[in-house]
DNA sequence: CATGAATGAGCATTCATTCAT
DNA sequence: AATGAATGAATGCTCATTCAT
């Protein structure tokens, strides 16, 4: 599965074949369907592994926040930190999200399954509103905007002169103003 | 090329084969490499076609703005409007961006080529700062955040209860506050 | 398709792969699914080709019979003659009949489709009964017995000291007695 | 081995893999080559098991016949009864007969090994001729016809309106006339 | 005895591309 | 300009078999 993540990140979804994964893992290609039954299942397990790790990390950081504002701040910081620390995992995540399809042809990232990341964010925002800390706004739409701003960083992070910390600081500034009363 | 866009949007990059495109276009599959020499070239032309149309539309809306604030507003509105009007084009764009690779294996969306959309946005922001209309911030990082918030909408727009206009209004609100002195 | 018949007869259903057929036909294996879409379709076409040829030959011989008795005689003779002349076709037929399965897993030879060979035989027998030429018996069961006795010859014909003509003569003798008043 | 028979009958020779058999037997697939060394050997043993059971049953019925005519009658009845009682065994038998091949590529049902069923039948017929009970005919060819008529029943027995007893009665009638002086 | 992990060979099929027409 | 035939490479997957445990 580690080899799968690497292959996804380095070669892209299309070239992530059993043969390529097996080459990296130094095993025979036919061993993969022996353990996973399906390529879809391999992908699903890989996705789950990545998502779980990420969600756990972010959540663990977030809960230490005393106020909704602090929790939002830590959500942004943790998300970007994770992206910066494990770019391979995030790249694999993107490859899967934009390529893996359910049997009926729908893209995974458009599926209706619970979207842990967004749910957590929405709950932070709602809490802030209930506490009177944040102004009135639609929490779901705000969450989408925040997550978009976070994720976009991944495409830019490889370019020269772009670093995690300043971007995190800027995002915190932007969304502090956005939610402030 | 219209068939290529449709196929990309409906079937995804992987399944966008000459055979599939040809079936939609009601032509023979061997006609495509006759006109385009390469699959890469077909993709490149398709991408260019989409990008040009989008950039032109957004730019045309932006230039009518009297102030940097208005131009930013129109940039956001036009981008989201285009996405809502031509979801097929945007879906194809995403498929290409996250799948097409240069011969050396790099993803296109990470390439160093001029990124018209972002350049325009950066110039709006810089102008606003020079005019004293916007506060001090890093224009590039702000542009990344804005574009991320815009693009994220595409993944969410197919879910129930999500519409273009309210999201555009919210984004405008968010980034007005973000750039305000 | 000729290569398919030969491969079926010589190698058996299991080993009748695109690769094997292609080797005999001196073409590339990938050309077969280009023309036939499916392996099932290739098999179906092959089966149809064989069955049509056989049915046509037998029927053509049968119609020249003046009486039901003569027609029965010619049915037996023609069936066995075809088997002796085109053992390859018959071997392929058997391979398909006992191996090809419909998508739901049922064997083809147990399917309910019209069984031209048997239908013709039944009609001969019924006519003989109506004409008062044959005694009373169940035509369907008699037809099954006749066909079984004919088909069994295929398994035995390759053994030394077994020839078509004497077997045909014996079968005619057997079933003349069986249907005689 | 019981699982092998079931798998052969239900899934067909092609799909009768160690994996499938093991699934039915609720054992590990690698246990089979541990006990049988070869797939061929497993098949051979299975075939032997089926054939022995069948032959024994038929022979046991046959020996009780007082005359050749009675023994022929019981041969037909017992064969068909066995087929009707153990259709699974017979189906497996057919799968093996028409698919298993000796290392040199020859089908088993065409091999020269002693064919117990046919040998018994031939001996009955010869005895009848020696006793002056049956007319003159080639016993081997007559035996082939009888066995063909019996075996053909298997393909037809699953269709509606086809039962063992009437078919057995008809066959007895047919071949009584065929051998009668 | 029995198992799970592992492998190389083979299979049906898709694909980008070439080529004669 | 356009097509159908053809191909080699690659893909997901199954299979019989081996082996360490």
XYZ file of C-alpha atoms (C1' of nucleotides) in Angstrom:
766
model
C 0.000 0.000 0.000
C 2.932 2.298 0.601
C 4.083 1.425 -2.895
C 0.617 2.244 -4.183
C 0.734 5.687 -2.642
C 4.168 6.345 -4.060
C 3.170 5.165 -7.495
C 0.018 7.252 -7.476
C 1.959 10.343 -6.483
C 4.837 9.805 -8.888
C 3.209 8.251 -11.915
C -0.418 9.295 -11.692
C -3.566 7.255 -11.594
C -3.376 6.051 -15.158
C 0.051 4.525 -14.789
C -0.654 3.087 -11.374
C -0.992 -0.449 -12.634
C -0.455 -3.625 -10.695
C 2.775 -4.012 -12.623
C 4.084 -0.588 -11.584
C 3.092 -0.970 -7.964
C 4.608 -4.427 -7.841
C 7.863 -3.152 -9.272
C 8.155 -0.623 -6.464
C 7.143 -3.084 -3.804
C 9.497 -5.694 -5.287
C 6.760 -8.268 -5.418
C 4.981 -10.085 -8.192
C 2.073 -8.246 -9.782
C -0.255 -11.168 -9.251
C 0.181 -10.899 -5.503
C -1.883 -7.747 -5.401
C -5.188 -9.165 -6.604
C -4.479 -12.076 -4.277
C -4.646 -9.766 -1.297
C -7.152 -7.227 -2.538
C -9.500 -9.042 -4.903
C -9.963 -5.911 -6.960
C -8.033 -2.920 -8.077
C -10.940 -0.865 -6.818
C -10.553 -2.444 -3.429
C -6.869 -1.686 -3.344
C -7.619 1.915 -4.195
C -10.388 2.075 -1.635
C -8.144 0.730 1.094
C -5.371 3.108 0.125
C -7.748 6.029 0.167
C -9.091 5.033 3.527
C -5.606 4.721 4.927
C -4.645 8.195 3.770
C -7.883 9.855 4.777
C -7.872 8.299 8.218
C -4.327 9.452 8.915
C -5.061 12.953 7.785
C -8.360 13.316 9.565
C -6.870 11.963 12.772
C -3.986 14.402 12.639
C -6.165 17.408 11.938
C -8.763 16.486 14.523
C -6.144 15.919 17.174
C -4.779 19.393 16.579
C -8.187 20.995 16.426
C -9.513 19.697 19.733
C -6.773 21.508 21.615
C -8.240 24.837 20.555
C -9.934 26.704 23.393
C -12.251 28.793 21.207
C -13.853 28.345 17.794
C -11.434 30.931 16.448
C -8.495 28.977 17.745
C -9.890 25.755 16.421
C -10.355 27.253 12.970
C -6.805 28.508 13.095
C -5.500 25.089 14.014
C -7.599 23.422 11.355
C -5.960 25.561 8.727
C -2.504 25.165 10.179
C -2.790 21.411 10.650
C -4.209 20.843 7.186
C -1.446 22.781 5.517
C 1.205 21.264 7.759
C 0.065 17.788 6.853
C 0.136 18.698 3.188
C 3.643 20.049 3.554
C 4.856 17.081 5.582
C 3.308 14.334 3.516
C 3.010 15.721 0.024
C 3.133 12.188 -1.342
C 0.040 11.181 0.590
C -1.788 14.270 -0.525
C -0.797 13.799 -4.147
C -2.078 10.230 -4.008
C -5.278 11.491 -2.428
C -5.825 13.885 -5.286
C -5.100 11.265 -7.907
C -7.693 9.008 -6.365
C -10.246 11.726 -5.780
C -10.136 12.938 -9.362
C -9.908 9.578 -11.044
C -11.441 6.753 -9.079
C -15.011 6.150 -10.057
C -17.800 4.150 -8.562
C -19.153 1.357 -10.765
C -21.880 3.657 -12.046
C -19.277 6.060 -13.389
C -19.502 8.819 -10.822
C -16.356 10.412 -9.515
C -15.590 9.672 -5.893
C -15.104 13.273 -4.839
C -18.646 13.960 -5.865
C -20.091 11.111 -3.907
C -22.447 11.748 -1.054
C -20.498 9.891 1.573
C -19.667 11.699 4.727
C -16.921 14.143 4.115
C -15.145 14.102 7.448
C -12.943 17.068 6.707
C -15.801 19.313 5.732
C -18.059 18.119 8.509
C -15.462 19.005 11.131
C -14.995 22.429 9.623
C -18.722 23.095 9.473
C -19.085 22.118 13.120
C -16.307 24.489 14.141
C -18.008 27.329 12.301
C -21.420 26.560 13.746
C -20.001 26.413 17.233
C -18.397 29.795 16.709
C -21.727 31.223 15.646
C -23.559 29.748 18.612
C -20.950 31.130 20.957
C -21.459 34.550 19.433
C -17.816 34.541 18.426
C -18.482 34.500 14.672
C -20.840 36.636 12.614
C -23.805 35.208 10.718
C -22.993 33.378 7.470
C -23.780 30.066 5.812
C -21.378 27.650 7.517
C -21.377 25.147 4.690
C -20.442 27.684 2.025
C -17.796 29.213 4.274
C -16.372 25.758 4.867
C -16.183 25.104 1.127
C -14.299 28.363 0.617
C -11.853 27.593 3.409
C -11.172 24.115 2.206
C -10.694 25.326 -1.359
C -8.175 27.894 -0.229
C -6.336 25.208 1.712
C -6.311 22.610 -1.026
C -5.231 25.035 -3.709
C -1.970 25.383 -1.872
C -0.971 21.925 -2.971
C -0.825 22.928 -6.611
C 1.292 25.938 -5.782
C 3.590 24.571 -3.097
C 6.099 23.140 -5.533
C 6.801 26.458 -7.146
C 9.741 28.508 -5.963
C 9.122 31.086 -3.284
C 6.041 29.386 -1.884
C 6.190 28.036 1.661
C 3.705 26.597 4.137
C 3.981 28.979 7.074
C 3.396 32.287 5.316
C 0.492 30.807 3.407
C -1.000 29.444 6.621
C -0.604 32.850 8.256
C -2.262 34.560 5.324
C -5.174 32.124 5.252
C -5.696 32.561 8.981
C -5.740 36.308 8.469
C -8.174 36.066 5.589
C -10.670 33.838 7.333
C -10.379 35.529 10.704
C -11.602 38.664 8.993
C -14.208 36.658 7.086
C -15.866 35.267 10.192
C -15.304 38.175 12.548
C -18.396 39.936 13.848
C -12.843 18.388 -30.134
C -16.317 18.945 -28.763
C -16.593 15.189 -28.545
C -13.283 15.098 -26.701
C -14.567 17.539 -24.104
C -17.762 15.589 -23.622
C -15.919 12.321 -23.308
C -13.471 13.758 -20.803
C -16.295 15.131 -18.695
C -18.485 12.045 -18.882
C -16.008 9.200 -18.917
C -12.885 10.614 -17.336
C -9.372 10.856 -18.659
C -8.641 7.166 -18.560
C -11.570 6.204 -20.705
C -11.088 9.070 -23.116
C -9.640 6.931 -25.861
C -9.655 7.591 -29.564
C -12.290 4.917 -29.852
C -14.606 6.617 -27.347
C -14.140 10.064 -28.803
C -14.693 8.749 -32.314
C -17.899 7.027 -31.267
C -19.304 10.316 -29.967
C -18.134 12.271 -32.972
C -19.463 9.569 -35.284
C -16.172 9.345 -37.108
C -13.550 6.705 -37.460
C -10.993 6.456 -34.674
C -8.128 6.568 -37.108
C -9.190 10.008 -38.258
C -8.008 11.575 -35.023
C -4.307 10.782 -35.254
C -4.594 11.810 -38.871
C -5.447 15.346 -37.824
C -3.563 15.582 -34.553
C -0.521 13.361 -34.923
C -0.520 12.648 -31.205
C -2.957 12.063 -28.440
C -0.970 14.583 -26.432
C -1.503 17.109 -29.152
C -5.222 16.502 -29.195
C -5.324 17.008 -25.456
C -3.168 20.105 -25.695
C -5.436 21.632 -28.342
C -8.513 20.778 -26.336
C -7.044 22.303 -23.219
C -6.083 25.426 -25.098
C -9.568 25.725 -26.546
C -11.183 25.506 -23.136
C -8.706 27.776 -21.390
C -8.916 30.430 -24.058
C -12.698 30.528 -23.923
C -12.715 30.776 -20.165
C -9.963 33.370 -19.894
C -11.582 35.482 -22.573
C -14.941 35.404 -20.825
C -13.519 36.292 -17.452
C -11.249 38.996 -18.790
C -14.060 40.573 -20.757
C -16.144 40.817 -17.598
C -13.263 42.049 -15.491
C -12.235 44.961 -17.667
C -15.628 46.611 -17.206
C -14.900 47.075 -13.511
C -14.197 50.670 -12.552
C -12.144 49.922 -9.460
C -9.924 47.056 -8.327
C -12.653 46.054 -5.872
C -15.199 45.873 -8.656
C -12.817 43.975 -10.861
C -12.161 41.425 -8.124
C -15.883 41.077 -7.641
C -16.427 40.493 -11.335
C -13.555 38.049 -11.495
C -15.213 35.932 -8.852
C -18.641 36.246 -10.378
C -17.511 35.536 -13.908
C -15.432 32.539 -12.891
C -18.262 30.954 -10.993
C -20.787 31.844 -13.682
C -18.652 30.169 -16.313
C -18.335 27.106 -14.140
C -22.104 26.997 -13.666
C -22.837 27.599 -17.333
C -20.306 25.225 -18.825
C -19.769 22.521 -16.261
C -18.753 20.158 -19.030
C -15.888 22.387 -20.085
C -14.752 22.786 -16.528
C -14.944 19.064 -15.836
C -12.840 18.398 -18.922
C -10.383 21.039 -17.762
C -9.996 19.295 -14.438
C -9.564 15.902 -16.040
C -6.782 17.260 -18.191
C -5.153 19.291 -15.438
C -4.964 16.368 -13.051
C -4.016 13.723 -15.574
C -2.186 15.024 -18.593
C 1.545 14.917 -18.138
C 4.434 16.364 -19.982
C 6.848 13.836 -21.467
C 9.068 14.119 -18.387
C 6.198 12.990 -16.193
C 5.216 16.254 -14.576
C 1.593 17.138 -14.153
C 0.378 20.018 -16.274
C -1.166 21.971 -13.424
C 2.210 22.101 -11.811
C 4.015 23.251 -14.895
C 5.675 26.628 -14.951
C 3.831 27.920 -17.969
C 2.053 31.202 -17.630
C -1.078 30.761 -15.665
C -3.341 33.313 -17.257
C -6.082 33.091 -14.688
C -3.777 33.608 -11.751
C -1.788 36.333 -13.484
C -4.925 38.345 -14.097
C -5.979 37.960 -10.496
C -2.570 38.981 -9.182
C -2.588 42.072 -11.357
C -6.007 43.073 -10.051
C -4.803 42.731 -6.493
C -1.582 44.639 -7.148
C -3.490 47.423 -8.808
C -5.780 47.651 -5.797
C -2.793 47.956 -3.520
C -1.162 50.627 -5.664
C -4.393 52.569 -5.730
C -4.493 52.418 -1.949
C -7.799 50.590 -2.210
C -6.538 47.310 -0.731
C -4.466 46.719 2.376
C -0.973 45.263 2.277
C -0.719 41.500 1.689
C 1.117 39.135 -0.591
C -0.855 39.324 -3.833
C 0.253 35.931 -5.072
C -0.815 34.113 -1.939
C -4.104 35.989 -1.826
C -4.696 35.056 -5.461
C -4.079 31.394 -4.693
C -6.589 31.507 -1.858
C -9.215 33.198 -4.016
C -8.795 30.799 -6.867
C -8.924 27.842 -4.526
C -12.176 29.062 -3.020
C -13.588 29.488 -6.512
C -12.480 26.143 -7.869
C -13.664 24.211 -4.846
C -17.170 25.166 -5.807
C -17.052 22.778 -8.734
C -16.821 19.767 -6.496
C -19.741 20.968 -4.403
C -22.060 22.377 -7.055
C -23.648 19.030 -7.878
C -24.881 18.487 -4.381
C -28.397 19.512 -3.460
C -28.906 22.931 -1.976
C -25.790 24.426 -3.519
C -26.213 27.214 -6.081
C -23.923 29.634 -7.872
C -25.269 33.012 -6.838
C -25.244 32.630 -3.063
C -21.786 31.156 -3.190
C -20.562 34.016 -5.384
C -22.078 36.510 -2.958
C -20.421 34.813 -0.007
C -17.031 34.679 -1.701
C -17.262 38.341 -2.593
C -18.082 39.113 1.014
C -15.205 37.017 2.289
C -12.568 38.489 0.033
C -13.832 42.065 0.270
C -13.146 41.831 4.001
C -9.854 40.075 3.316
C -8.452 42.854 1.156
C -10.112 45.810 2.846
C -7.809 48.316 4.532
C -13.205 -18.624 -37.994
C -11.712 -21.582 -39.800
C -8.780 -21.292 -37.424
C -11.207 -21.222 -34.519
C -12.797 -24.481 -35.644
C -9.432 -26.123 -36.069
C -8.219 -24.941 -32.689
C -11.381 -26.104 -30.972
C -11.075 -29.522 -32.551
C -7.362 -29.935 -31.961
C -6.791 -28.200 -28.648
C -10.180 -28.226 -26.960
C -12.284 -25.400 -25.639
C -10.034 -24.553 -22.743
C -6.989 -23.981 -24.892
C -8.888 -22.184 -27.602
C -7.575 -18.780 -26.642
C -7.252 -15.749 -28.859
C -3.534 -16.387 -28.814
C -3.893 -19.949 -30.094
C -6.423 -19.065 -32.750
C -4.313 -16.143 -33.882
C -1.259 -18.343 -34.172
C -3.099 -20.660 -36.530
C -4.611 -17.841 -38.532
C -1.244 -16.097 -38.623
C -2.731 -12.880 -37.354
C -2.308 -10.838 -34.214
C -4.398 -11.927 -31.248
C -5.782 -8.438 -30.788
C -7.370 -8.570 -34.211
C -9.987 -11.027 -33.041
C -11.735 -8.832 -30.485
C -11.531 -6.076 -33.080
C -13.783 -8.063 -35.384
C -15.912 -9.909 -32.865
C -16.161 -7.685 -29.795
C -16.361 -10.700 -27.518
C -15.010 -14.179 -27.265
C -18.577 -15.276 -26.739
C -19.546 -13.649 -29.986
C -16.751 -15.377 -31.835
C -17.901 -18.692 -30.432
C -21.517 -17.937 -31.246
C -20.660 -17.067 -34.832
C -18.535 -20.168 -35.176
C -21.285 -22.350 -33.780
C -23.820 -20.814 -36.093
C -21.573 -21.371 -39.081
C -21.107 -25.028 -38.273
C -24.724 -25.712 -37.382
C -26.045 -23.987 -40.485
C -23.773 -25.989 -42.771
C -24.713 -29.248 -41.142
C -28.438 -28.621 -41.005
C -28.469 -27.500 -44.619
C -26.634 -30.608 -45.774
C -28.857 -32.999 -43.865
C -32.061 -31.273 -44.853
C -31.083 -31.230 -48.492
C -30.546 -34.979 -48.425
C -33.703 -35.652 -46.462
C -36.115 -33.840 -48.759
C -35.252 -36.159 -51.627
C -36.772 -39.101 -49.745
C -40.070 -40.281 -51.201
C -41.434 -41.842 -48.001
C -40.958 -41.227 -44.303
C -38.922 -44.426 -44.137
C -36.631 -43.211 -46.870
C -36.321 -39.823 -45.277
C -35.369 -41.380 -41.945
C -32.791 -43.508 -43.724
C -31.311 -40.470 -45.418
C -31.309 -38.498 -42.203
C -29.163 -41.153 -40.586
C -26.932 -41.555 -43.586
C -26.445 -37.841 -44.148
C -25.725 -37.135 -40.475
C -23.114 -39.833 -40.271
C -21.646 -38.900 -43.646
C -21.251 -35.301 -42.551
C -19.594 -36.440 -39.348
C -17.213 -38.642 -41.302
C -16.465 -35.974 -43.885
C -16.024 -33.042 -41.547
C -14.867 -34.526 -38.277
C -13.168 -31.258 -37.444
C -16.438 -29.349 -37.638
C -18.180 -31.902 -35.524
C -15.429 -31.955 -32.930
C -15.631 -28.172 -32.696
C -19.391 -28.427 -32.360
C -19.032 -30.777 -29.436
C -16.438 -28.613 -27.736
C -18.761 -25.646 -27.959
C -21.876 -27.552 -26.976
C -20.299 -29.001 -23.851
C -18.387 -25.928 -22.765
C -19.898 -22.668 -23.916
C -22.222 -21.224 -21.341
C -24.761 -18.479 -21.415
C -24.053 -15.577 -19.041
C -26.280 -17.183 -16.418
C -24.087 -20.272 -16.374
C -26.258 -22.693 -18.288
C -24.715 -24.959 -20.847
C -25.706 -24.229 -24.414
C -26.770 -27.773 -25.280
C -29.357 -27.571 -22.569
C -30.803 -24.315 -23.739
C -34.361 -24.172 -24.960
C -33.601 -22.711 -28.349
C -34.990 -24.497 -31.339
C -33.046 -27.622 -31.991
C -33.208 -27.809 -35.762
C -31.778 -31.290 -36.002
C -34.224 -32.788 -33.571
C -37.179 -30.866 -34.929
C -36.560 -32.208 -38.410
C -36.288 -35.745 -37.088
C -39.472 -35.447 -35.074
C -41.359 -34.172 -38.105
C -40.163 -37.119 -40.197
C -41.371 -39.535 -37.557
C -44.726 -37.830 -37.158
C -45.266 -37.841 -40.892
C -44.541 -41.566 -40.998
C -47.114 -42.156 -38.299
C -49.735 -40.068 -40.066
C -49.103 -41.925 -43.285
C -49.636 -45.210 -41.457
C -46.104 -46.175 -42.413
C -44.766 -46.204 -38.823
C -46.238 -47.778 -35.718
C -47.374 -45.785 -32.722
C -44.626 -44.448 -30.454
C -43.610 -41.156 -28.886
C -41.857 -39.314 -31.732
C -39.822 -37.110 -29.453
C -38.339 -39.942 -27.447
C -37.668 -41.953 -30.582
C -35.917 -38.930 -32.075
C -33.719 -38.588 -28.986
C -32.723 -42.234 -29.221
C -31.913 -41.957 -32.929
C -29.858 -38.850 -32.470
C -27.998 -40.365 -29.547
C -27.121 -43.418 -31.569
C -25.888 -41.183 -34.386
C -23.830 -38.850 -32.196
C -22.225 -41.647 -30.256
C -20.520 -42.687 -33.440
C -18.266 -39.670 -33.240
C -16.589 -40.926 -30.099
C -16.014 -44.324 -31.647
C -15.111 -43.423 -35.219
C -11.444 -42.891 -34.464
C -10.936 -46.379 -33.190
C -9.593 -49.013 -35.520
C -12.091 -51.149 -37.353
C -14.913 -48.624 -37.143
C -16.225 -47.124 -40.376
C -19.135 -44.936 -41.380
C -20.981 -47.112 -43.875
C -21.434 -50.273 -41.828
C -22.511 -48.232 -38.831
C -24.994 -46.335 -40.958
C -26.355 -49.590 -42.323
C -26.695 -51.021 -38.839
C -28.450 -47.931 -37.506
C -30.852 -47.972 -40.428
C -31.583 -51.612 -39.705
C -32.106 -50.926 -36.018
C -34.474 -48.036 -36.434
C -36.363 -49.524 -39.376
C -37.308 -52.339 -37.047
C -37.993 -49.864 -34.262
C -40.583 -47.893 -36.219
C -42.021 -50.689 -38.329
C -45.670 -51.562 -37.767
C -13.694 -34.974 -4.223
C -17.369 -34.511 -3.610
C -16.716 -30.788 -3.947
C -14.895 -31.450 -7.196
C -17.880 -33.307 -8.610
C -20.247 -30.548 -7.580
C -18.033 -27.869 -9.033
C -17.637 -29.726 -12.294
C -21.381 -30.174 -12.613
C -22.300 -26.641 -11.590
C -19.500 -24.555 -13.018
C -18.069 -26.633 -15.813
C -14.578 -27.877 -16.402
C -13.070 -24.499 -17.153
C -14.163 -22.950 -13.901
C -13.293 -25.985 -11.836
C -10.141 -24.509 -10.379
C -8.491 -25.391 -7.123
C -9.824 -22.119 -5.774
C -13.431 -22.963 -6.650
C -13.234 -26.510 -5.356
C -11.590 -25.334 -2.156
C -14.306 -22.760 -1.608
C -16.975 -25.452 -1.758
C -15.005 -27.846 0.402
C -14.249 -25.053 2.860
C -10.574 -25.839 2.779
C -7.520 -24.031 1.562
C -6.733 -24.303 -2.131
C -3.192 -25.363 -1.445
C -4.436 -28.455 0.344
C -5.500 -30.039 -2.916
C -2.099 -30.301 -4.603
C -0.839 -31.465 -1.238
C -3.000 -34.564 -1.485
C -3.107 -35.069 -5.213
C 0.174 -33.766 -6.590
C -1.482 -32.809 -9.857
C -4.718 -31.422 -11.091
C -4.727 -34.216 -13.611
C -4.486 -36.701 -10.793
C -7.377 -35.117 -8.953
C -9.461 -35.332 -12.088
C -8.360 -38.900 -12.708
C -9.305 -39.931 -9.199
C -12.625 -38.166 -9.447
C -13.370 -39.832 -12.750
C -12.439 -43.196 -11.367
C -14.669 -42.675 -8.356
C -17.654 -41.829 -10.512
C -17.056 -44.549 -13.073
C -16.561 -47.229 -10.449
C -19.789 -46.347 -8.684
C -21.726 -46.335 -11.900
C -20.255 -49.541 -13.287
C -20.777 -51.347 -10.019
C -24.411 -50.289 -9.854
C -25.145 -51.291 -13.430
C -23.284 -54.583 -13.190
C -25.020 -55.511 -9.981
C -28.387 -55.014 -11.657
C -27.380 -56.804 -14.813
C -26.179 -60.021 -13.226
C -29.631 -60.697 -11.824
C -30.992 -61.110 -15.351
C -31.805 -64.697 -16.249
C -31.448 -64.293 -20.022
C -29.459 -62.016 -22.316
C -32.659 -60.210 -23.164
C -33.343 -59.572 -19.521
C -29.791 -58.492 -18.903
C -29.973 -56.009 -21.788
C -33.214 -54.688 -20.384
C -31.658 -54.221 -16.956
C -28.565 -52.612 -18.419
C -30.720 -49.940 -20.048
C -32.890 -49.462 -17.006
C -30.014 -49.299 -14.556
C -28.009 -46.874 -16.687
C -30.918 -44.499 -17.042
C -31.897 -44.866 -13.406
C -28.392 -43.978 -12.291
C -28.427 -40.952 -14.572
C -31.745 -39.830 -13.130
C -30.687 -40.455 -9.551
C -27.235 -38.910 -9.693
C -27.392 -36.274 -12.390
C -24.550 -34.416 -10.710
C -22.216 -37.375 -11.047
C -23.153 -37.817 -14.646
C -22.708 -34.157 -15.436
C -19.252 -34.253 -13.883
C -18.488 -37.359 -15.896
C -19.399 -35.576 -19.099
C -17.351 -32.516 -18.174
C -14.331 -34.694 -17.616
C -14.891 -36.895 -20.637
C -15.170 -33.965 -23.012
C -12.426 -31.842 -21.516
C -9.728 -33.765 -19.733
C -6.852 -34.617 -21.971
C -3.944 -36.938 -21.703
C -0.533 -35.248 -21.780
C -0.297 -35.867 -25.526
C -3.453 -33.861 -26.108
C -5.931 -36.648 -26.769
C -9.379 -36.480 -25.262
C -10.094 -39.065 -22.597
C -13.295 -40.359 -24.155
C -11.319 -41.268 -27.217
C -8.605 -43.071 -25.353
C -8.061 -46.786 -25.815
C -8.424 -47.700 -22.191
C -10.887 -50.397 -21.345
C -14.354 -49.047 -21.557
C -16.084 -51.071 -18.872
C -19.571 -49.946 -19.759
C -19.227 -50.857 -23.403
C -17.403 -54.091 -22.693
C -20.204 -55.290 -20.458
C -22.770 -54.404 -23.077
C -20.866 -56.174 -25.838
C -20.579 -59.296 -23.704
C -24.323 -59.306 -23.077
C -25.001 -59.052 -26.777
C -22.499 -61.746 -27.674
C -23.959 -64.078 -25.085
C -27.426 -63.495 -26.537
C -26.153 -64.403 -29.960
C -24.397 -67.536 -28.706
C -27.548 -68.606 -26.907
C -29.464 -68.171 -30.145
C -31.623 -65.594 -28.395
C -30.474 -62.644 -30.570
C -30.144 -62.413 -34.315
C -26.832 -61.912 -36.082
C -25.382 -58.374 -35.950
C -22.129 -56.704 -35.077
C -22.195 -56.595 -31.286
C -19.798 -53.688 -31.005
C -21.782 -51.422 -33.316
C -25.020 -52.420 -31.654
C -23.468 -51.595 -28.282
C -22.403 -48.159 -29.517
C -25.932 -47.429 -30.706
C -27.449 -48.552 -27.422
C -25.075 -46.523 -25.334
C -25.600 -43.456 -27.524
C -29.344 -43.703 -27.111
C -28.885 -44.004 -23.361
C -26.437 -41.135 -22.983
C -28.431 -38.762 -25.148
C -31.103 -38.851 -22.498
C -28.940 -36.763 -20.216
C -29.094 -33.741 -22.506
C -32.858 -34.021 -22.744
C -33.804 -34.953 -19.193
C -33.851 -31.379 -17.946
C -36.488 -30.328 -20.411
C -40.115 -30.346 -19.360
C -42.143 -33.429 -20.133
C -39.177 -35.778 -20.253
C -38.968 -38.520 -17.622
C -36.796 -41.556 -17.026
C -39.303 -44.410 -16.985
C -41.072 -43.806 -20.296
C -37.739 -43.265 -22.014
C -36.379 -46.498 -20.524
C -39.469 -48.364 -21.683
C -39.136 -46.938 -25.176
C -35.449 -47.813 -25.405
C -36.142 -51.349 -24.259
C -38.821 -51.649 -26.910
C -36.524 -50.273 -29.598
C -33.607 -52.532 -28.855
C -35.679 -55.631 -28.180
C -36.900 -55.325 -31.746
C -33.395 -54.536 -32.922
C -31.860 -57.713 -31.561
C -34.842 -60.027 -31.979
C -34.434 -62.931 -34.376
C -2.236 -31.954 8.139
C -3.148 -27.644 6.780
C -2.483 -22.846 5.640
C -1.291 -18.254 3.627
C 1.957 -15.999 0.877
C 4.047 -15.908 -3.300
C 4.984 -16.551 -8.345
C 5.191 -17.063 -13.555
C 2.355 -18.176 -17.229
C -1.576 -17.306 -19.578
C -5.990 -14.969 -20.756
C -9.443 -11.511 -22.751
C -9.418 -7.121 -23.796
C -8.201 -2.019 -24.708
C -5.368 1.285 -26.667
C -2.535 4.455 -29.596
C -0.913 4.198 -33.734
C 0.290 2.740 -38.694
C -0.898 1.796 -43.241
C -3.030 0.529 -47.603
C -6.881 1.901 -49.871
C -10.215 13.527 -46.361
C -11.464 9.446 -44.465
C -11.739 4.558 -43.415
C -11.107 -0.323 -41.917
C -7.717 -3.617 -40.995
C -3.937 -4.608 -38.434
C -0.500 -4.647 -34.593
C 2.474 -4.648 -30.227
C 2.271 -3.137 -25.784
C -0.051 -2.879 -21.670
C -3.807 -3.943 -18.229
C -6.561 -6.392 -14.635
C -7.043 -10.750 -13.370
C -7.060 -16.172 -12.776
C -4.683 -20.288 -12.263
C -1.752 -24.324 -10.941
C 1.747 -24.836 -8.236
C 5.585 -24.120 -4.623
C 7.150 -23.243 -0.170
C 7.932 -21.833 4.588
C 5.585 -22.308 8.576
